[in-house]
XYZ file of C-alpha atoms in Angstrom:
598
model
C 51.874 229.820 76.925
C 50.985 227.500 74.306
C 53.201 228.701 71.836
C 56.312 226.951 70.631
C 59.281 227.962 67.927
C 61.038 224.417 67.525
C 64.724 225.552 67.152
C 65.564 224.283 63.822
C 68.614 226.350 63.023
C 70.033 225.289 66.540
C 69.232 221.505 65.459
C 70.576 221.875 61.695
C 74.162 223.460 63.585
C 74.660 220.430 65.617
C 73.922 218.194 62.976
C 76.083 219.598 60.325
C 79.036 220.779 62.352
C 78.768 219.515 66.037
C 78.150 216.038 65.921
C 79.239 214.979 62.914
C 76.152 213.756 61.011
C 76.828 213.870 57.486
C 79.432 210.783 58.289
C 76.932 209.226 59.923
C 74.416 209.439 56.713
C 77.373 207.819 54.825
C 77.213 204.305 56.461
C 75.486 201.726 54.899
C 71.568 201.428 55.194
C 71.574 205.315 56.060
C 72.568 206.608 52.349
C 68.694 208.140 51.875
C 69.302 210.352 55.073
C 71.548 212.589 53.512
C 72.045 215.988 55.516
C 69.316 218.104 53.214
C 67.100 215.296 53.453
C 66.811 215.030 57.031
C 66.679 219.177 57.151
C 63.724 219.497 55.048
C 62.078 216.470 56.928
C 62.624 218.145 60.501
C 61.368 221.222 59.195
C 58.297 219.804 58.095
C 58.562 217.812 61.787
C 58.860 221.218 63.503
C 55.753 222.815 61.997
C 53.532 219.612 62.514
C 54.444 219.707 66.726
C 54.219 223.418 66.782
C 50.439 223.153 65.439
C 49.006 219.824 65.838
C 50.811 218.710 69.637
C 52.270 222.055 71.513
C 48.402 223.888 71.529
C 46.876 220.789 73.530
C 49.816 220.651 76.266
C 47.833 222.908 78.320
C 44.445 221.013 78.161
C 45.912 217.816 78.673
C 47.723 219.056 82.262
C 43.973 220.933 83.417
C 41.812 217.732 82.246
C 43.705 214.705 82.504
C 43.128 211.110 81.552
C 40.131 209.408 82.974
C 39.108 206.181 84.065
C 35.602 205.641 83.293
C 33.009 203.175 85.170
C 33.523 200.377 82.638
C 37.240 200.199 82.852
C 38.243 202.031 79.711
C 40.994 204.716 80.026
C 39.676 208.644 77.997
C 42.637 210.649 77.128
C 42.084 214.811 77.576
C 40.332 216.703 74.209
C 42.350 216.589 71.103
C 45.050 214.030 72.358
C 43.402 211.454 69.920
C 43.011 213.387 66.859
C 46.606 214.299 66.960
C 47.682 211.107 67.728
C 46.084 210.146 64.442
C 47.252 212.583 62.779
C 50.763 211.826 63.949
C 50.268 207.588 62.560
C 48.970 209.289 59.053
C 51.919 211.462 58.920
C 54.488 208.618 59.778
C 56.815 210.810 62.390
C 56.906 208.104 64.424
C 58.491 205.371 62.057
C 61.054 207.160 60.619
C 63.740 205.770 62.383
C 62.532 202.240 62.747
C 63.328 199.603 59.864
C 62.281 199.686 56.179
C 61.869 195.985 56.440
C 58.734 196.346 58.583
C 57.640 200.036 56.910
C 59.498 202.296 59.027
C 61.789 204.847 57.201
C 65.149 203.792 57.901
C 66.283 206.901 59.097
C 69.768 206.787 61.785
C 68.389 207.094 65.146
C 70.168 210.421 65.296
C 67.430 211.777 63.563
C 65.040 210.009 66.015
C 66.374 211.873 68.931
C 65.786 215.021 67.178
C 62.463 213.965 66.342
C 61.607 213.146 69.324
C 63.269 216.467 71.428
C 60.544 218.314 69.073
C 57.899 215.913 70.012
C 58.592 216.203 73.728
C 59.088 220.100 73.664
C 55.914 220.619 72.302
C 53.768 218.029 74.642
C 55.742 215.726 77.336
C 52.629 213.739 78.290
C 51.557 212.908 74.265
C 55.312 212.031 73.218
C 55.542 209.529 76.208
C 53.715 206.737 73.862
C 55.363 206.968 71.438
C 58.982 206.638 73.029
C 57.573 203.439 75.162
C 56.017 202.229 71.694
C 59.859 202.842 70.134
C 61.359 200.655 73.508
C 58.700 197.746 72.959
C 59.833 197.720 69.435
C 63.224 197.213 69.427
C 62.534 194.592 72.409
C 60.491 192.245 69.949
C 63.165 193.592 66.826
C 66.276 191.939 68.972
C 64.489 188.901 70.662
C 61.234 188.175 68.971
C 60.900 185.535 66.925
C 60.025 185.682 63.110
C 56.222 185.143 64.069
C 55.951 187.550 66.646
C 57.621 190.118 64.340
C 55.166 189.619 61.462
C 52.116 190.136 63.673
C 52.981 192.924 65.768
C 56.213 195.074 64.373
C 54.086 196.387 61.289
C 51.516 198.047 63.006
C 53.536 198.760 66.101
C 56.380 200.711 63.426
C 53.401 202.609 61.872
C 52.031 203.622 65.413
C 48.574 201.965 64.861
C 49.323 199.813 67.703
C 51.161 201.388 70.679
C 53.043 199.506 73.460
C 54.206 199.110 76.806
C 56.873 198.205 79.826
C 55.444 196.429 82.268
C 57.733 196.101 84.683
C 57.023 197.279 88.059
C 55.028 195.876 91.187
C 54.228 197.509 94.472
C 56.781 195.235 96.078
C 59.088 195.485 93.169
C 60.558 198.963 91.952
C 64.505 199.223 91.283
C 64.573 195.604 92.704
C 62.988 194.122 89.727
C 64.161 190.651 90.628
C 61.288 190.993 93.503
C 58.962 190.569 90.942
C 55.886 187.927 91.369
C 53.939 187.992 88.501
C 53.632 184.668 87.096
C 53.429 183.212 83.896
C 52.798 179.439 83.408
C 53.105 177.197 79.831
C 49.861 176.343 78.350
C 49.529 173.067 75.540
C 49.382 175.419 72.689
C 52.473 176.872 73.884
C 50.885 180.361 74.747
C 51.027 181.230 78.734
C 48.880 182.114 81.065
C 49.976 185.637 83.039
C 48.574 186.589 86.434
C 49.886 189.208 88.721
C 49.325 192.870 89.281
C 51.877 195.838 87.524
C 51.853 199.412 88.706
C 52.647 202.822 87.045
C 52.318 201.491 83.731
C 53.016 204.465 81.330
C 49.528 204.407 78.680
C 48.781 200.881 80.087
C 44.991 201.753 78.596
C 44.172 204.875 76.217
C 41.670 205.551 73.211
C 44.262 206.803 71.006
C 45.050 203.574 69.341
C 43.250 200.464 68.271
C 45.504 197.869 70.005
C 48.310 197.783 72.694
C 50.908 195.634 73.304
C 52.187 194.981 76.723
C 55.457 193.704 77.480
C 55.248 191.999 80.809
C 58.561 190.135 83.203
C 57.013 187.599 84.802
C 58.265 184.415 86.608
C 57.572 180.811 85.318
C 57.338 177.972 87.971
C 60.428 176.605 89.044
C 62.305 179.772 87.282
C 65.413 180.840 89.683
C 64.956 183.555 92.328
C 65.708 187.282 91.361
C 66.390 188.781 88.307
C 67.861 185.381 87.255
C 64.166 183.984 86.536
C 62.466 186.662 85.242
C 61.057 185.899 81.452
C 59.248 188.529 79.258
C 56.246 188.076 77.225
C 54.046 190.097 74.490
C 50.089 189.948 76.265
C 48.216 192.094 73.889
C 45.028 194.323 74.863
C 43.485 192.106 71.978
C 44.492 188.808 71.024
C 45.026 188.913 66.946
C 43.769 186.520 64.696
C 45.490 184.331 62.454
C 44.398 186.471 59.680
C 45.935 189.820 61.848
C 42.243 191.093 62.881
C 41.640 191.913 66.363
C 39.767 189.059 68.599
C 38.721 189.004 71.739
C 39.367 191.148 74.483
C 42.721 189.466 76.664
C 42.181 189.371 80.561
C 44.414 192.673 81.362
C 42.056 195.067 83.348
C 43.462 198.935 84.440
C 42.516 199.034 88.158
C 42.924 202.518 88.639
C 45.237 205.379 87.174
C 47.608 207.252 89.539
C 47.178 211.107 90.790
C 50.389 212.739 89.620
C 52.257 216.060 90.327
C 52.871 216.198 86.259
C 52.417 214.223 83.084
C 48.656 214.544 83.860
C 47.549 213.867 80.043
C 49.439 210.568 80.086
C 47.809 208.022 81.751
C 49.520 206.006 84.365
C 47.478 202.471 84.940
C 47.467 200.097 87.564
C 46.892 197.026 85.196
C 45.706 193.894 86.669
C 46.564 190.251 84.621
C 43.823 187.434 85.137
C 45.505 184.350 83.756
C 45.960 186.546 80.274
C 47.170 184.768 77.259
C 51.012 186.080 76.696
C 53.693 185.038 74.017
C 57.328 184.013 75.303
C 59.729 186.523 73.871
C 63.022 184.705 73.255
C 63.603 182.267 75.849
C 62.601 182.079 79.572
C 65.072 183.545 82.182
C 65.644 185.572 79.472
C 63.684 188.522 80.860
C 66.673 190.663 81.960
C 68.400 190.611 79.111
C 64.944 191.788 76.902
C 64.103 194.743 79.664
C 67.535 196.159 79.054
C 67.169 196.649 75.245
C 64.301 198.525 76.136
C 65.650 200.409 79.016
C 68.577 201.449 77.566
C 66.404 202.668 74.764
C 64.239 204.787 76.978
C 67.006 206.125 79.047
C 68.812 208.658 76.133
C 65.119 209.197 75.406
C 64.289 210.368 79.055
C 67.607 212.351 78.864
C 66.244 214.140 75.796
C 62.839 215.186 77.613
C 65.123 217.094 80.153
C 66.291 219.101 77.033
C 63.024 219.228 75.378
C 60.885 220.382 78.530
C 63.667 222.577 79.475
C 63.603 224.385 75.670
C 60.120 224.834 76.365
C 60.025 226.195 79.737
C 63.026 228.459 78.455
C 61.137 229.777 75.220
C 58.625 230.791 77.754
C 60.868 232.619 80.020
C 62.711 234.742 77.440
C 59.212 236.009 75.975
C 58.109 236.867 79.644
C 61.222 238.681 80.482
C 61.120 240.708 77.175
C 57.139 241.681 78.366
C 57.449 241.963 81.927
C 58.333 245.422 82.932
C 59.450 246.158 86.422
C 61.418 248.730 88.395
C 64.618 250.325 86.489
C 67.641 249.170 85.187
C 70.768 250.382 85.518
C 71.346 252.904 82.824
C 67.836 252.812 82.188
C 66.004 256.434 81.440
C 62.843 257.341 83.134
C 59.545 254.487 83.309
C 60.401 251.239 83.803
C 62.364 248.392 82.390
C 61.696 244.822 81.013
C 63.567 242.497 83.277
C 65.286 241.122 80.828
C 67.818 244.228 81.119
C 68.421 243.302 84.886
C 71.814 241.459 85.334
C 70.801 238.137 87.221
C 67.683 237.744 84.470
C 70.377 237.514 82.542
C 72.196 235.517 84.152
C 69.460 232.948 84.417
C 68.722 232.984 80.962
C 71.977 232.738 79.541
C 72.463 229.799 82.012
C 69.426 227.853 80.390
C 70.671 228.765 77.102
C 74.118 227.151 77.685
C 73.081 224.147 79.520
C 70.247 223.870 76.899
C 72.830 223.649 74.034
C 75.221 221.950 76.039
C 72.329 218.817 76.599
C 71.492 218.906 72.411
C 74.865 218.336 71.805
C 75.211 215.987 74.204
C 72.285 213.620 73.247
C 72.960 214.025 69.520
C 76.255 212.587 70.431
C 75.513 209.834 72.330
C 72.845 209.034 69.332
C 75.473 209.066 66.554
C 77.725 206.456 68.367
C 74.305 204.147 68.532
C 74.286 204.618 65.104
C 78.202 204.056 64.991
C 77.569 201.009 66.898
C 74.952 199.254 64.875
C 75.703 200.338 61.171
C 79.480 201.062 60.780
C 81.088 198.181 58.706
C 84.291 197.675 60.899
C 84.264 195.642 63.852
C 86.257 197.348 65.874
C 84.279 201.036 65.373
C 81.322 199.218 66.017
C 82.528 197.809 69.787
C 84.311 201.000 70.416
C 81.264 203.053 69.565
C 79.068 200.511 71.990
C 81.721 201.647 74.878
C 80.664 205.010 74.478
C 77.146 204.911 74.236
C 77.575 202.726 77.243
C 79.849 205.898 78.780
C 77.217 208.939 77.568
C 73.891 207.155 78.038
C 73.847 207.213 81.998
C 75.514 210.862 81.604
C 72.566 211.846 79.517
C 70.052 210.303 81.171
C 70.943 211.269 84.850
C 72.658 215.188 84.118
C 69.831 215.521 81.227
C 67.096 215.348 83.861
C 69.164 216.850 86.392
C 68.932 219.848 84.382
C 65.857 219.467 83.364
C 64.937 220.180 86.942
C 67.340 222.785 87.719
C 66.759 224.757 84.305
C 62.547 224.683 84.431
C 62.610 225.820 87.971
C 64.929 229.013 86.692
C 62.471 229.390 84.260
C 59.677 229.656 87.025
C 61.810 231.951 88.780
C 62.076 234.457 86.188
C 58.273 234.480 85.910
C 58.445 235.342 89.550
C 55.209 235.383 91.624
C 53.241 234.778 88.254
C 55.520 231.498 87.807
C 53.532 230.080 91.044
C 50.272 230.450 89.798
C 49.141 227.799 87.248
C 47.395 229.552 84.992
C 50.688 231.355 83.318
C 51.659 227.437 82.445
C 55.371 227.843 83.552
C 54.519 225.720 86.867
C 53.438 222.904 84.360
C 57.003 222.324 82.475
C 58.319 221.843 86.238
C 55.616 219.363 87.340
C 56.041 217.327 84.467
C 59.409 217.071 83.977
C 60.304 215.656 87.885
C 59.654 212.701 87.136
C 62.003 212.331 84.798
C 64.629 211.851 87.517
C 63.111 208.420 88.910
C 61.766 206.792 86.048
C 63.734 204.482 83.397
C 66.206 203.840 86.122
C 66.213 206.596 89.102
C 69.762 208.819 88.307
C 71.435 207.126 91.939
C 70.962 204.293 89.980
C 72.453 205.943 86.538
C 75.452 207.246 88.744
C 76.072 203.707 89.898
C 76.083 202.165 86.838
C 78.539 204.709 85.141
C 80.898 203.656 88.285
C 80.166 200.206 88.566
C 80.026 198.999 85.223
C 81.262 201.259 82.883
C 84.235 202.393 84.455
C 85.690 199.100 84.444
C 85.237 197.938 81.370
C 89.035 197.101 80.111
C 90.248 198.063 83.451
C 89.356 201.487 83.261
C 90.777 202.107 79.454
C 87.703 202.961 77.990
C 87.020 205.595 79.834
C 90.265 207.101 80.832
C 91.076 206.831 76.693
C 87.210 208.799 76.051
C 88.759 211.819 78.393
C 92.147 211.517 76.474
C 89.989 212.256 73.224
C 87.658 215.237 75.361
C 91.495 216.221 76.461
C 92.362 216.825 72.209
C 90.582 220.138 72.215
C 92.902 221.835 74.579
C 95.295 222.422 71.623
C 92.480 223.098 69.292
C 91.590 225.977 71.398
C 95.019 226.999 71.517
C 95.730 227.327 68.254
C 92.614 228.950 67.704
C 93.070 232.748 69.339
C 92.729 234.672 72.526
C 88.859 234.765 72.197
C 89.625 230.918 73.125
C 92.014 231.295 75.937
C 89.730 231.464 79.089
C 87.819 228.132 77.576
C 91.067 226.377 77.020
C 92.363 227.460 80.470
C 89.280 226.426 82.370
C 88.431 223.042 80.414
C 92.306 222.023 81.258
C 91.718 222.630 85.012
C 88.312 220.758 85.231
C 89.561 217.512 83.112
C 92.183 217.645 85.889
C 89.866 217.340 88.033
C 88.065 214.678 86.045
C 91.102 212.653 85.475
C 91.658 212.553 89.257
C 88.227 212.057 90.140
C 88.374 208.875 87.664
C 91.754 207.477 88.811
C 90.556 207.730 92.956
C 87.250 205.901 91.565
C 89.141 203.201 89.735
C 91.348 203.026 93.117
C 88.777 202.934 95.587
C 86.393 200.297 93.610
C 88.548 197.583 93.765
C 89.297 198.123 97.410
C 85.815 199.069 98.702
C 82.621 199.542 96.150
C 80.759 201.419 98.571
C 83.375 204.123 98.810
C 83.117 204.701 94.768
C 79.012 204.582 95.116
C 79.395 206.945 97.294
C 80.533 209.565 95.288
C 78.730 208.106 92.212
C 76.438 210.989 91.773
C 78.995 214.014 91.787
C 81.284 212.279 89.754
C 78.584 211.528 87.372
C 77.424 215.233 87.307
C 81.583 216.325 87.083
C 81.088 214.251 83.784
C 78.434 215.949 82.655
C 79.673 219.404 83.208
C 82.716 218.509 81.314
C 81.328 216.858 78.422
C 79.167 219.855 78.168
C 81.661 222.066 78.027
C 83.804 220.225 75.877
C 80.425 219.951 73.233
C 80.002 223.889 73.761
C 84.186 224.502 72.868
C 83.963 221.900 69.766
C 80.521 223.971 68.515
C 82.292 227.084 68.925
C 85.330 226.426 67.119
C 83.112 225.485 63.984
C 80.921 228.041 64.178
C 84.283 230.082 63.850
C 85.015 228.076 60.053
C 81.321 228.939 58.791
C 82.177 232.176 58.037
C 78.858 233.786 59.630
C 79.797 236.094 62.335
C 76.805 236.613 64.185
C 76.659 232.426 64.688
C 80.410 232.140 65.270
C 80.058 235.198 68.283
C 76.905 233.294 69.894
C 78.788 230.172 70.023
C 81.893 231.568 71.289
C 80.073 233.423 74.108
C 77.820 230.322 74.909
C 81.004 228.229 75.026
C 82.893 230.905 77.212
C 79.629 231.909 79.494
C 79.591 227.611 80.498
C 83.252 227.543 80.874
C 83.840 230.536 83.454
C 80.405 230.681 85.603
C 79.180 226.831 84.994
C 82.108 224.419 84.782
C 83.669 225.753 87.362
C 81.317 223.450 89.687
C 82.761 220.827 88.459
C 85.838 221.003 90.320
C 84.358 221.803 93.374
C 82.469 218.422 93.220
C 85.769 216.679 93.700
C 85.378 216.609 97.030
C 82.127 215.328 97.089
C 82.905 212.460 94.664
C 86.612 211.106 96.477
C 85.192 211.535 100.059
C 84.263 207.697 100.732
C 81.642 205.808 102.631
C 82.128 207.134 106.118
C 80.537 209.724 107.096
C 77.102 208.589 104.851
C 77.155 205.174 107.091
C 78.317 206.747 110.218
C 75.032 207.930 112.107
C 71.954 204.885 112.448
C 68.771 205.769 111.730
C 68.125 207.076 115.505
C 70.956 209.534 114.949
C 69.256 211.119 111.799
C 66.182 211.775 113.478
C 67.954 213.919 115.999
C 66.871 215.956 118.346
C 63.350 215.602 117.580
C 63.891 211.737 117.178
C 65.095 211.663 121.061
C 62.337 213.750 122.239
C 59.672 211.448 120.528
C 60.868 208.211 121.418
């Protein structure tokens, strides 16, 4: 249960020929990350998470962090050994900037870094990725100071870091905040409040750890409209970059979780802690976004990682597992791997699986697109698009991250319900992925509320005219293509209609569109997958290797006649307006049993 093969031929295919990377290497600043380059370093990648992360995923689930009695946070056996071992070997800088001794790598190959990462242990990769959000926070906003004390050792992983966003009264509605910062002479601030579910908000693994706290000044404008951010260290740092005293930031107690048990979730406590303005105040928003939307492709890539995982471990049961006899099947019994809707379970994790790579290697070229292409205008188009695929990643990513581990569990059948076979573990830890970074309602209503109007609808309606290119591609390209090319034409109908009815109903009522946020959001998804699965199988056709061009074909044609088709059959769901959600009160849902108890 601990073992796991990270899928570096998959990965080196989507680089190469499904998402377009060696273009990518060619913009300026990414020259060094030439294709081979950034093969060889994966592999090397790959091998480190099979044998230094995957084998301690188990122990960290069955012992847990721990608060001890003088306020310090233990993480399980062997999570800080191979944390250090991860800083010496520099996996997590290497897409992070040279100018602060990262490696300068595209964050393409960050994604893929961190898919490996997560596959092998969810719970240890989670620091990292909020270390990576905290980062680019104090990279876009932080001023020259700030960067030159923290980013070095932050970059090399030496120092990790954290969101601190949430309070008891204050989830979604981070403008409820009431955490309170106020100016000191020396121009420091002084931060009291109370934060909750603060991802490795204490550890041992690292030396230092920087918080990154929203907080209100005085006189600062209600709701999200006042909210400033600020670096409050574990330790305050010396002039000379040594660690001083302890700051006033005490973890009040971790939370009991259905997964993620390894990664420590604090209840952190501020007692008039010193904190550093980041930026300006009322700034806050702004700040949490960079970080937010850095997390959220990342959180859509640990529904892909955790399902790889949990699917790894399903094939190898249902090659072992012998049971009853299959059809065809001669005497003894059979491993269930030969019965049809094993099969069928399988081959739908492997399709969705490859679908959601694509996907997230996608949306990470266009960031790259978006920050280091030298025109203009690719740079703001590319920006549109991550804005477009990041809510689709995050929101279907963990979606199916849900959907694909719990197939997984089913395959193991009564054995997947007992803990001890570890398949019950890749669907504990991966639920949460659904509600943090931005629960996917919340995903659904930003792809309808903002992105779907930006230029009046163009951007997106012109991003299904490109998906809508490949029709002719696949019908130029043989019979073995027809079915795909038939099916993907009636589902981006579907799409297109679904998208004109949302662009219709928005302006007229906003709670119509929001209500049908979430199918249309997962219609998206279905198509885009599809659309990734027909582009892979096309060019797995030009390599000239059979056995990779029939896998890709059938992958592209098993999604496009048993999984797409659910995409149409949203539309429905996603054009049906506001009034049937907002028709019964709250006395009405309770029924019957409501009545009798009132």
């Amino acid at each position: 249960m601990d073992h796991y093969q990270p899928p570096l031929a998959d990965l080196a295919f989507a680089l190469e020929h499904v998402v377009g990377y060696p273009e990518i290497a060619k913009l300026p600043g990414f020259e060094h990350a030439d294709l081979d380059t950034v093969v060889e370093l994966l592999e090397q990648c790959g091998d480190f998470m099979a044998a230094a992360v995957a084998p301690i995923n188990r122990q960290g689930d069955v012992q847990g962090s721990r608060l001890q009695p003088d306020g310090t946070v233990v993480t399980p056996d062997g999570f800080k050994e191979a944390y250090h071992q991860y800083v010496e070997a520099g996996w997590g800088s290497v897409p992070l900037p040279e100018e602060y001794g990262g490696g300068g790598f595209p964050r393409t190959v960050g994604v893929v870094i961190q898919e490996l990462m997560t596959s092998a242990n969810m719970a240890f990769s989670l620091c990292p990725l909020l270390t990576q959000g905290a980062i680019e926070a104090i990279l876009h906003y932080g001023e020259d100071t700030l960067k030159e004390r923290y980013l070095p050792r932050m970059v090399t992983g030496e120092w990790t870091g954290t969101m601190n966003l949430t309070e008891p009264q204050a989830g979604s509605d981070v403008g409820a905040l009431t955490t309170r910062a106020v100016r000191r002479d020396d121009g420091s601030y002084s931060i009291t409040g109370q934060k909750i579910f603060i991802t490795y908000g204490d550890h041992d693994m690292a030396e230092q750890i920087v918080h990154l706290v929203l907080a209100r000044t005085p006189g600062a404008a209600d709701g999200t409209r006042g909210i400033s951010c600020f670096i409050v260290p574990k330790y305050l740092v010396n002039d000379d970059g040594s660690l001083g005293a302890r700051n006033t930031v005490e973890t009040v107690s971790l939370e009991h979780k259905l997964g993620i048990h390894a990664s420590p979730t604090c209840v952190l406590s501020y007692e008039g802690a010193t904190g550093y303005l980041i930026g300006e105040e009322s700034r806050g928003m702004r700040i949490m976004f960079i970080m937010m939307n850095s997390a959220r492709l990342g959180v859509g890539v640990q529904g892909l990682a955790v399902a790889e995982r949990a699917y790894q471990q399903s094939l190898a049961y249902a090659q072992e597992r012998r049971q009853g006899l299959a059809t065809g099947a001669a005497g003894g019994s059979s491993a269930i791997i030969d019965f049809p809707d094993v099969r069928r379970m399988l081959m739908t994790q492997r399709a969705h699986i490859a679908a959601l790579r694509y996907l997230m290697l996608l949306d990470a070229t266009y960031v790259d697109r978006s920050t280091n292409d030298p025109d203009p205008a690719a740079r703001a188009r590319a920006d549109e698009i991550v804005g477009i695929l990041t809510p689709i990643c995050k929101s279907f990513g963990t979606d199916l991250g849900n959907e694909l581990t719990s197939l997984a569990l089913q395959i193991h059948g009564g054995m997947g319900f007992i803990e001890e076979t570890g398949a019950a573990q890749h669907l504990r830890d991966i639920r949460i992925a659904a509600i943090y970074e931005g629960t996917n309602g919340i995903q659904a209503a930003d792809l309808v509320g903002r992105k779907l109007g930006v230029r009046d609808g163009d951007s997106m309606l012109e991003f299904l005219a490109a998906m809508r290119e490949i029709e002719d591609e696949l019908g130029n390209a043989g019979m073995d293509f027809e079915t795909i090319r038939k099916e993907l034409r009636r589902q981006f109908d579907a799409l297109e209609e679904a998208t004109c009815w949302m662009l219709a109903a928005g302006r007229d009522d906003p709670d119509a569109a929001l209500s049908g946020s979430t199918p249309y959001l997962r219609m998206w998804g279905l198509c885009a997958g599809a659309w990734m699965l027909a582009r892979a199988a096309l060019a797995a056709a030009a390599t000239g290797d059979p056995v990779l061009a029939e896998s890709q074909l059938v992958l592209a044609r098993f999604h496009a006649e048993q999984l797409l088709p659910q995409c149409a059959s949203l539309l429905g769901a996603a054009t049906a307006g506001s009034r049937d959600l907002f028709a019964l009160d709250a006395g009405q849902l309770a029924g019957e049993a409501g009545r009798v108890r009132s």
